């Protein structure tokens, strides 16, 4: 166990802007100004503690599962070289957003078939330092974001890693057959991209330059939880956020279901996602990986007492800002306190 030994370090985090925003999935900063996308389809900025909407890709009404495709759901967000924002909206596509004016520009529309397949669930993205290439994930061509639990339970393997070229405007498919590819992160040297394969509790590595270019291997396998987003850490490694752990050894609903498709089909028919979600124990876990994929340290909040439904850990200025796909707050953890 060692580094992954359960603790309560994540409970040292403080909740910020509680009930002023919902589902800040992914977080970036430009200087001390934070930007995030929320569950009501907005891209917001937080400056001097004040929340302001800068853009939205979809339109209302928002709030129910039925509304989501229209409302839009900004997930991964990144800062490009000229302090422009790049946003992956689960339903609409890949966008560039001017954080000053709020002007939005579509780069890739989900209406466009890529190599004959739909983009049904755009998720995360990572941008090269020169802003030329964007690597992004489409979690499934079958299931949408609002059905993410079904995607996990069915273990659908139709997710892809793609590359968008800002100059040629071309989209290339780099990897296929992924089971819920989620967070994406370029290595510091930009020689490979890491892709979190949520359902499989592992991280794949795809080489984008050098001798291995076009090749792929496993970076980390058999992780203690289901990985969501991945971001660089100041030590040259990576922060990985997980909102569900795999009780190992022991009984896990997800591991159990993956072997019994007939039970899954029955559950689909009988239960809503919300109900199924109640069976998934709340547990927040953030791990830091070294540049080679070994575990450096881990911060836990068993039962999600303070930090719930964590989706991302974004490091800025000695703090981890913790995003969430459904909590009504951002958490901030002082790294000197843990």
CSV table of C-alpha atoms in Angstrom, one decimal:
chain,number,residue,atom,x,y,z
A,1,UNK,CA,0.0,0.0,0.0
A,2,UNK,CA,2.4,2.7,1.2
A,3,UNK,CA,1.9,5.9,-0.8
A,4,UNK,CA,-1.8,4.9,-1.5
A,5,UNK,CA,-2.6,4.2,2.2
A,6,UNK,CA,-6.0,5.9,3.0
A,7,UNK,CA,-5.7,9.2,4.8
A,8,UNK,CA,-7.9,12.3,5.3
A,9,UNK,CA,-5.6,14.9,3.9
A,10,UNK,CA,-8.1,16.0,1.3
A,11,UNK,CA,-10.3,17.2,4.1
A,12,UNK,CA,-7.8,20.0,4.8
A,13,UNK,CA,-9.2,21.6,1.7
A,14,UNK,CA,-11.6,24.6,2.0
A,15,UNK,CA,-14.8,25.0,-0.1
A,16,UNK,CA,-14.9,28.2,-2.0
A,17,UNK,CA,-17.9,30.0,-3.7
A,18,UNK,CA,-20.2,27.4,-2.3
A,19,UNK,CA,-23.6,27.4,-4.0
A,20,UNK,CA,-22.5,30.2,-6.4
A,21,UNK,CA,-21.6,27.7,-9.1
A,22,UNK,CA,-22.3,24.0,-10.0
A,23,UNK,CA,-20.1,21.4,-11.5
A,24,UNK,CA,-16.8,23.3,-12.1
A,25,UNK,CA,-15.4,20.3,-13.9
A,26,UNK,CA,-12.0,21.7,-15.1
A,27,UNK,CA,-10.2,24.8,-13.9
A,28,UNK,CA,-7.4,27.0,-15.4
A,29,UNK,CA,-5.8,30.3,-14.4
A,30,UNK,CA,-4.5,33.3,-16.2
A,31,UNK,CA,-2.5,35.0,-13.6
A,32,UNK,CA,-4.7,34.9,-10.5
A,33,UNK,CA,-7.9,34.9,-12.4
A,34,UNK,CA,-9.6,31.4,-12.5
A,35,UNK,CA,-11.8,30.1,-15.4
A,36,UNK,CA,-14.1,27.1,-15.4
A,37,UNK,CA,-17.1,25.6,-17.2
A,38,UNK,CA,-20.2,24.8,-15.2
A,39,UNK,CA,-23.2,22.5,-15.3
A,40,UNK,CA,-25.5,25.2,-16.6
A,41,UNK,CA,-23.4,25.5,-19.8
A,42,UNK,CA,-21.5,28.6,-18.8
A,43,UNK,CA,-17.8,29.5,-19.0
A,44,UNK,CA,-17.1,31.7,-16.0
A,45,UNK,CA,-14.2,33.7,-14.6
A,46,UNK,CA,-13.5,34.2,-11.0
A,47,UNK,CA,-11.6,37.4,-10.4
A,48,UNK,CA,-10.9,38.9,-6.9
A,49,UNK,CA,-13.5,36.4,-5.6
A,50,UNK,CA,-16.2,37.6,-7.9
A,51,UNK,CA,-17.9,35.2,-10.4
A,52,UNK,CA,-18.7,36.5,-13.8
A,53,UNK,CA,-20.1,34.6,-16.9
A,54,UNK,CA,-17.9,35.3,-19.9
A,55,UNK,CA,-19.5,33.0,-22.5
A,56,UNK,CA,-21.8,30.2,-23.2
A,57,UNK,CA,-21.8,27.8,-26.1
A,58,UNK,CA,-25.3,26.4,-25.8
A,59,UNK,CA,-28.5,28.0,-24.7
A,60,UNK,CA,-31.2,27.5,-22.1
A,61,UNK,CA,-33.2,26.0,-20.6
A,62,UNK,CA,-30.8,24.2,-18.4
A,63,UNK,CA,-31.1,22.1,-15.3
A,64,UNK,CA,-32.5,18.7,-16.3
A,65,UNK,CA,-31.0,15.7,-18.0
A,66,UNK,CA,-33.2,16.4,-21.0
A,67,UNK,CA,-31.9,20.0,-21.3
A,68,UNK,CA,-28.3,19.1,-21.3
A,69,UNK,CA,-27.6,18.6,-25.0
A,70,UNK,CA,-29.2,22.0,-25.8
A,71,UNK,CA,-27.7,23.8,-22.7
A,72,UNK,CA,-24.2,22.5,-23.5
A,73,UNK,CA,-21.7,21.2,-21.0
A,74,UNK,CA,-18.2,22.7,-21.0
A,75,UNK,CA,-15.8,20.1,-19.7
A,76,UNK,CA,-12.0,20.3,-20.3
A,77,UNK,CA,-10.6,23.9,-20.4
A,78,UNK,CA,-7.1,25.0,-21.3
A,79,UNK,CA,-5.1,28.2,-21.8
A,80,UNK,CA,-3.5,28.7,-25.2
A,81,UNK,CA,-0.3,30.7,-26.0
A,82,UNK,CA,-2.0,34.1,-26.3
A,83,UNK,CA,-4.1,33.7,-23.2
A,84,UNK,CA,-6.9,32.4,-25.3
A,85,UNK,CA,-9.1,29.7,-23.8
A,86,UNK,CA,-9.7,26.3,-25.4
A,87,UNK,CA,-12.9,24.5,-24.3
A,88,UNK,CA,-14.3,21.1,-25.0
A,89,UNK,CA,-18.1,21.2,-24.8
A,90,UNK,CA,-19.4,17.6,-24.4
A,91,UNK,CA,-22.3,18.3,-26.8
A,92,UNK,CA,-21.2,21.1,-29.1
A,93,UNK,CA,-17.5,20.6,-29.9
A,94,UNK,CA,-14.1,22.2,-29.5
A,95,UNK,CA,-14.1,26.0,-29.1
A,96,UNK,CA,-11.7,28.9,-28.7
A,97,UNK,CA,-13.0,31.5,-26.3
A,98,UNK,CA,-11.6,35.0,-25.8
A,99,UNK,CA,-11.5,35.5,-22.0
A,100,UNK,CA,-11.6,39.3,-22.4
A,101,UNK,CA,-14.5,39.7,-24.9
A,102,UNK,CA,-16.3,36.4,-24.4
A,103,UNK,CA,-16.2,35.9,-28.2
A,104,UNK,CA,-16.4,32.2,-29.2
A,105,UNK,CA,-15.1,30.5,-32.3
A,106,UNK,CA,-15.9,26.9,-33.2
A,107,UNK,CA,-12.9,24.7,-34.1
A,108,UNK,CA,-14.5,21.3,-34.4
A,109,UNK,CA,-18.3,20.7,-34.4
A,110,UNK,CA,-19.8,17.5,-33.0
A,111,UNK,CA,-22.1,17.5,-36.1
A,112,UNK,CA,-19.1,16.6,-38.2
A,113,UNK,CA,-18.5,12.9,-38.5
A,114,UNK,CA,-14.8,12.0,-37.9
A,115,UNK,CA,-13.7,8.9,-39.9
A,116,UNK,CA,-17.4,8.0,-40.2
A,117,UNK,CA,-18.1,8.2,-36.4
A,118,UNK,CA,-20.1,10.7,-34.4
A,119,UNK,CA,-18.5,12.7,-31.6
A,120,UNK,CA,-21.1,12.1,-28.9
A,121,UNK,CA,-19.1,13.0,-25.8
A,122,UNK,CA,-16.2,15.4,-26.1
A,123,UNK,CA,-14.4,15.4,-22.8
A,124,UNK,CA,-10.9,16.9,-22.3
A,125,UNK,CA,-8.1,18.5,-24.2
A,126,UNK,CA,-4.4,19.4,-24.0
A,127,UNK,CA,-2.8,22.1,-26.1
A,128,UNK,CA,0.8,22.3,-27.3
A,129,UNK,CA,2.8,25.2,-26.1
A,130,UNK,CA,2.9,26.8,-29.5
A,131,UNK,CA,-0.9,26.4,-29.8
A,132,UNK,CA,-0.6,24.5,-33.0
A,133,UNK,CA,-2.1,21.2,-31.9
A,134,UNK,CA,-4.9,20.2,-29.6
A,135,UNK,CA,-5.2,16.6,-28.4
A,136,UNK,CA,-8.7,15.8,-27.3
A,137,UNK,CA,-10.9,12.8,-26.2
A,138,UNK,CA,-14.3,11.7,-27.4
A,139,UNK,CA,-15.5,9.4,-24.6
A,140,UNK,CA,-18.0,7.5,-26.8
A,141,UNK,CA,-19.7,7.7,-30.1
A,142,UNK,CA,-22.7,5.9,-28.6
A,143,UNK,CA,-23.3,7.4,-25.1
A,144,UNK,CA,-23.6,11.1,-24.3
A,145,UNK,CA,-22.3,12.8,-21.1
A,146,UNK,CA,-25.7,12.6,-19.4
A,147,UNK,CA,-25.4,8.8,-19.7
A,148,UNK,CA,-21.8,8.5,-18.4
A,149,UNK,CA,-22.8,5.8,-15.9
A,150,UNK,CA,-24.2,3.6,-18.6
A,151,UNK,CA,-20.9,4.1,-20.5
A,152,UNK,CA,-19.0,2.8,-17.5
A,153,UNK,CA,-21.4,0.0,-16.8
A,154,UNK,CA,-21.5,-1.2,-20.3
A,155,UNK,CA,-17.7,-0.8,-20.7
A,156,UNK,CA,-18.3,0.4,-24.2
A,157,UNK,CA,-15.0,0.6,-26.2
A,158,UNK,CA,-15.8,3.2,-28.8
A,159,UNK,CA,-13.9,6.1,-27.3
A,160,UNK,CA,-11.1,7.9,-29.2
A,161,UNK,CA,-8.1,10.2,-28.9
A,162,UNK,CA,-8.0,12.8,-31.6
A,163,UNK,CA,-5.8,15.6,-32.8
A,164,UNK,CA,-6.8,19.0,-34.2
A,165,UNK,CA,-4.3,21.0,-36.2
A,166,UNK,CA,-5.0,24.8,-35.8
A,167,UNK,CA,-3.2,25.5,-39.1
A,168,UNK,CA,-4.6,22.9,-41.4
A,169,UNK,CA,-7.9,22.7,-39.5
A,170,UNK,CA,-7.7,18.9,-39.9
A,171,UNK,CA,-8.8,16.3,-37.3
A,172,UNK,CA,-6.9,13.1,-37.1
A,173,UNK,CA,-7.9,10.0,-35.1
A,174,UNK,CA,-4.9,8.8,-33.0
A,175,UNK,CA,-6.4,6.0,-30.9
A,176,UNK,CA,-9.6,4.0,-31.1
A,177,UNK,CA,-11.2,1.3,-29.1
A,178,UNK,CA,-10.8,3.1,-25.7
A,179,UNK,CA,-13.2,2.5,-22.8
A,180,UNK,CA,-14.3,5.9,-21.6
A,181,UNK,CA,-11.2,8.0,-22.5
A,182,UNK,CA,-11.4,11.0,-20.2
A,183,UNK,CA,-8.6,13.4,-19.1
A,184,UNK,CA,-5.7,14.2,-21.5
A,185,UNK,CA,-2.3,15.6,-20.7
A,186,UNK,CA,0.7,16.3,-22.9
A,187,UNK,CA,4.0,15.5,-21.2
A,188,UNK,CA,6.3,18.4,-20.2
A,189,UNK,CA,8.6,17.6,-23.2
A,190,UNK,CA,5.5,17.3,-25.4
A,191,UNK,CA,6.7,13.9,-26.7
A,192,UNK,CA,3.7,12.0,-25.6
A,193,UNK,CA,0.0,12.4,-24.5
A,194,UNK,CA,-1.4,10.6,-21.5
A,195,UNK,CA,-5.1,9.5,-21.8
A,196,UNK,CA,-7.0,8.4,-18.8
A,197,UNK,CA,-9.2,5.3,-19.6
A,198,UNK,CA,-11.8,5.7,-16.8
A,199,UNK,CA,-13.6,2.4,-17.1
A,200,UNK,CA,-10.3,0.4,-17.1
A,201,UNK,CA,-8.8,2.4,-14.2
A,202,UNK,CA,-5.6,2.9,-16.2
A,203,UNK,CA,-3.6,5.5,-18.2
A,204,UNK,CA,-2.5,5.0,-21.7
A,205,UNK,CA,0.4,6.8,-23.3
A,206,UNK,CA,0.5,7.8,-27.0
A,207,UNK,CA,3.7,9.1,-28.5
A,208,UNK,CA,3.4,12.2,-30.6
A,209,UNK,CA,7.0,12.8,-31.4
A,210,UNK,CA,10.4,11.1,-31.4
A,211,UNK,CA,11.4,7.6,-32.3
A,212,UNK,CA,8.2,6.1,-30.8
A,213,UNK,CA,5.9,8.5,-32.7
A,214,UNK,CA,2.5,6.9,-33.5
A,215,UNK,CA,3.1,4.1,-30.9
A,216,UNK,CA,1.3,3.6,-27.7
A,217,UNK,CA,1.9,1.8,-24.4
A,218,UNK,CA,0.5,1.6,-20.9
A,219,UNK,CA,1.6,4.3,-18.5
A,220,UNK,CA,-0.2,3.2,-15.3
A,221,UNK,CA,-2.5,0.2,-14.8
A,222,UNK,CA,-4.9,-1.1,-12.2
A,223,UNK,CA,-5.3,2.2,-10.4
A,224,UNK,CA,-7.0,2.5,-7.0
A,225,UNK,CA,-9.9,4.4,-8.5
A,226,UNK,CA,-11.5,5.5,-11.7
A,227,UNK,CA,-9.4,8.4,-13.1
A,228,UNK,CA,-11.1,11.5,-14.4
A,229,UNK,CA,-8.8,14.4,-15.3
A,230,UNK,CA,-5.0,14.6,-15.3
A,231,UNK,CA,-2.9,17.8,-15.1
A,232,UNK,CA,0.8,18.6,-14.7
A,233,UNK,CA,2.3,19.0,-11.2
A,234,UNK,CA,5.0,21.5,-10.4
A,235,UNK,CA,7.4,18.6,-9.7
A,236,UNK,CA,7.3,17.5,-13.3
A,237,UNK,CA,4.8,14.8,-12.6
A,238,UNK,CA,1.0,14.6,-12.9
A,239,UNK,CA,-2.1,15.1,-10.7
A,240,UNK,CA,-4.8,12.6,-11.2
A,241,UNK,CA,-8.3,13.0,-9.7
A,242,UNK,CA,-10.6,10.1,-9.0
A,243,UNK,CA,-14.2,10.3,-7.7
A,244,UNK,CA,-14.8,6.6,-7.2
A,245,UNK,CA,-12.4,4.0,-5.7
A,246,UNK,CA,-12.1,0.3,-6.5
A,247,UNK,CA,-12.3,-1.6,-3.2
A,248,UNK,CA,-9.4,-3.9,-3.8
A,249,UNK,CA,-9.4,-6.6,-2.6
A,250,UNK,CA,-13.2,-6.8,-2.2
A,251,UNK,CA,-16.4,-6.3,-3.9
A,252,UNK,CA,-16.9,-3.6,-6.4
A,253,UNK,CA,-20.2,-3.0,-8.2
A,254,UNK,CA,-18.3,-1.9,-11.3
A,255,UNK,CA,-15.9,-4.7,-11.4
A,256,UNK,CA,-18.7,-7.2,-10.8
A,257,UNK,CA,-20.9,-5.7,-13.5
A,258,UNK,CA,-18.2,-5.7,-16.1
A,259,UNK,CA,-18.4,-9.5,-16.0
A,260,UNK,CA,-22.2,-9.8,-16.1
A,261,UNK,CA,-23.7,-8.1,-19.1
A,262,UNK,CA,-27.2,-9.5,-18.4
A,263,UNK,CA,-27.4,-7.9,-14.9
A,264,UNK,CA,-26.3,-4.6,-16.5
A,265,UNK,CA,-29.1,-4.8,-19.1
A,266,UNK,CA,-31.6,-5.4,-16.3
A,267,UNK,CA,-30.3,-2.5,-14.2
A,268,UNK,CA,-30.4,-0.2,-17.3
A,269,UNK,CA,-34.1,-1.0,-17.7
A,270,UNK,CA,-35.0,-0.7,-14.0
A,271,UNK,CA,-32.9,2.1,-12.6
A,272,UNK,CA,-32.1,5.7,-13.4
A,273,UNK,CA,-28.5,6.9,-13.3
A,274,UNK,CA,-29.2,8.8,-10.1
A,275,UNK,CA,-30.3,5.6,-8.4
A,276,UNK,CA,-27.3,3.7,-9.7
A,277,UNK,CA,-25.1,6.6,-8.5
A,278,UNK,CA,-26.3,6.0,-4.9
A,279,UNK,CA,-24.7,2.5,-5.0
A,280,UNK,CA,-21.3,4.0,-5.9
A,281,UNK,CA,-19.6,4.8,-2.6
A,282,UNK,CA,-18.6,8.5,-2.3
A,283,UNK,CA,-14.8,8.7,-2.1
A,284,UNK,CA,-12.5,11.4,-3.3
A,285,UNK,CA,-8.9,10.6,-4.2
A,286,UNK,CA,-6.1,12.7,-5.7
A,287,UNK,CA,-2.8,11.1,-6.5
A,288,UNK,CA,0.4,12.6,-7.7
A,289,UNK,CA,2.3,10.5,-10.2
A,290,UNK,CA,6.0,10.9,-11.0
A,291,UNK,CA,7.1,11.6,-14.6
A,292,UNK,CA,7.5,7.8,-15.1
A,293,UNK,CA,4.1,7.0,-13.6
A,294,UNK,CA,5.0,5.8,-10.1
A,295,UNK,CA,2.9,7.1,-7.2
A,296,UNK,CA,4.4,10.0,-5.3
A,297,UNK,CA,1.6,10.8,-2.8
A,298,UNK,CA,-2.1,10.6,-2.4
A,299,UNK,CA,-4.7,12.7,-0.7
A,300,UNK,CA,-8.0,11.1,0.3
A,301,UNK,CA,-11.4,12.2,1.5
A,302,UNK,CA,-13.3,8.9,2.4
A,303,UNK,CA,-17.1,9.5,2.0
A,304,UNK,CA,-16.4,12.8,0.3
A,305,UNK,CA,-17.0,14.8,3.4
A,306,UNK,CA,-15.4,18.0,2.2
A,307,UNK,CA,-14.3,17.3,-1.4
A,308,UNK,CA,-17.1,15.4,-3.2
A,309,UNK,CA,-17.2,14.1,-6.8
A,310,UNK,CA,-13.7,15.4,-7.6
A,311,UNK,CA,-12.9,15.6,-11.3
A,312,UNK,CA,-9.6,17.5,-11.5
A,313,UNK,CA,-6.7,18.8,-9.5
A,314,UNK,CA,-5.3,22.0,-11.0
A,315,UNK,CA,-2.1,23.3,-9.3
A,316,UNK,CA,-1.5,27.0,-9.1
A,317,UNK,CA,0.8,28.9,-6.8
A,318,UNK,CA,1.2,26.3,-4.0
A,319,UNK,CA,-2.5,25.3,-4.0
A,320,UNK,CA,-4.5,22.5,-5.6
A,321,UNK,CA,-7.8,23.8,-7.0
A,322,UNK,CA,-10.2,20.9,-7.1
A,323,UNK,CA,-12.9,20.8,-9.7
A,324,UNK,CA,-16.0,18.6,-9.6
A,325,UNK,CA,-18.5,17.3,-12.1
A,326,UNK,CA,-21.5,18.0,-9.8
A,327,UNK,CA,-20.6,19.7,-6.5
A,328,UNK,CA,-21.7,23.3,-6.0
A,329,UNK,CA,-18.2,24.6,-5.1
A,330,UNK,CA,-14.5,24.6,-5.9
A,331,UNK,CA,-12.2,23.2,-3.2
A,332,UNK,CA,-8.7,24.6,-2.5
A,333,UNK,CA,-6.0,22.7,-0.8
A,334,UNK,CA,-2.8,24.3,0.5
A,335,UNK,CA,-0.1,21.9,-0.5
A,336,UNK,CA,2.1,23.1,2.4
A,337,UNK,CA,-0.5,21.7,4.8
A,338,UNK,CA,-0.4,18.2,3.5
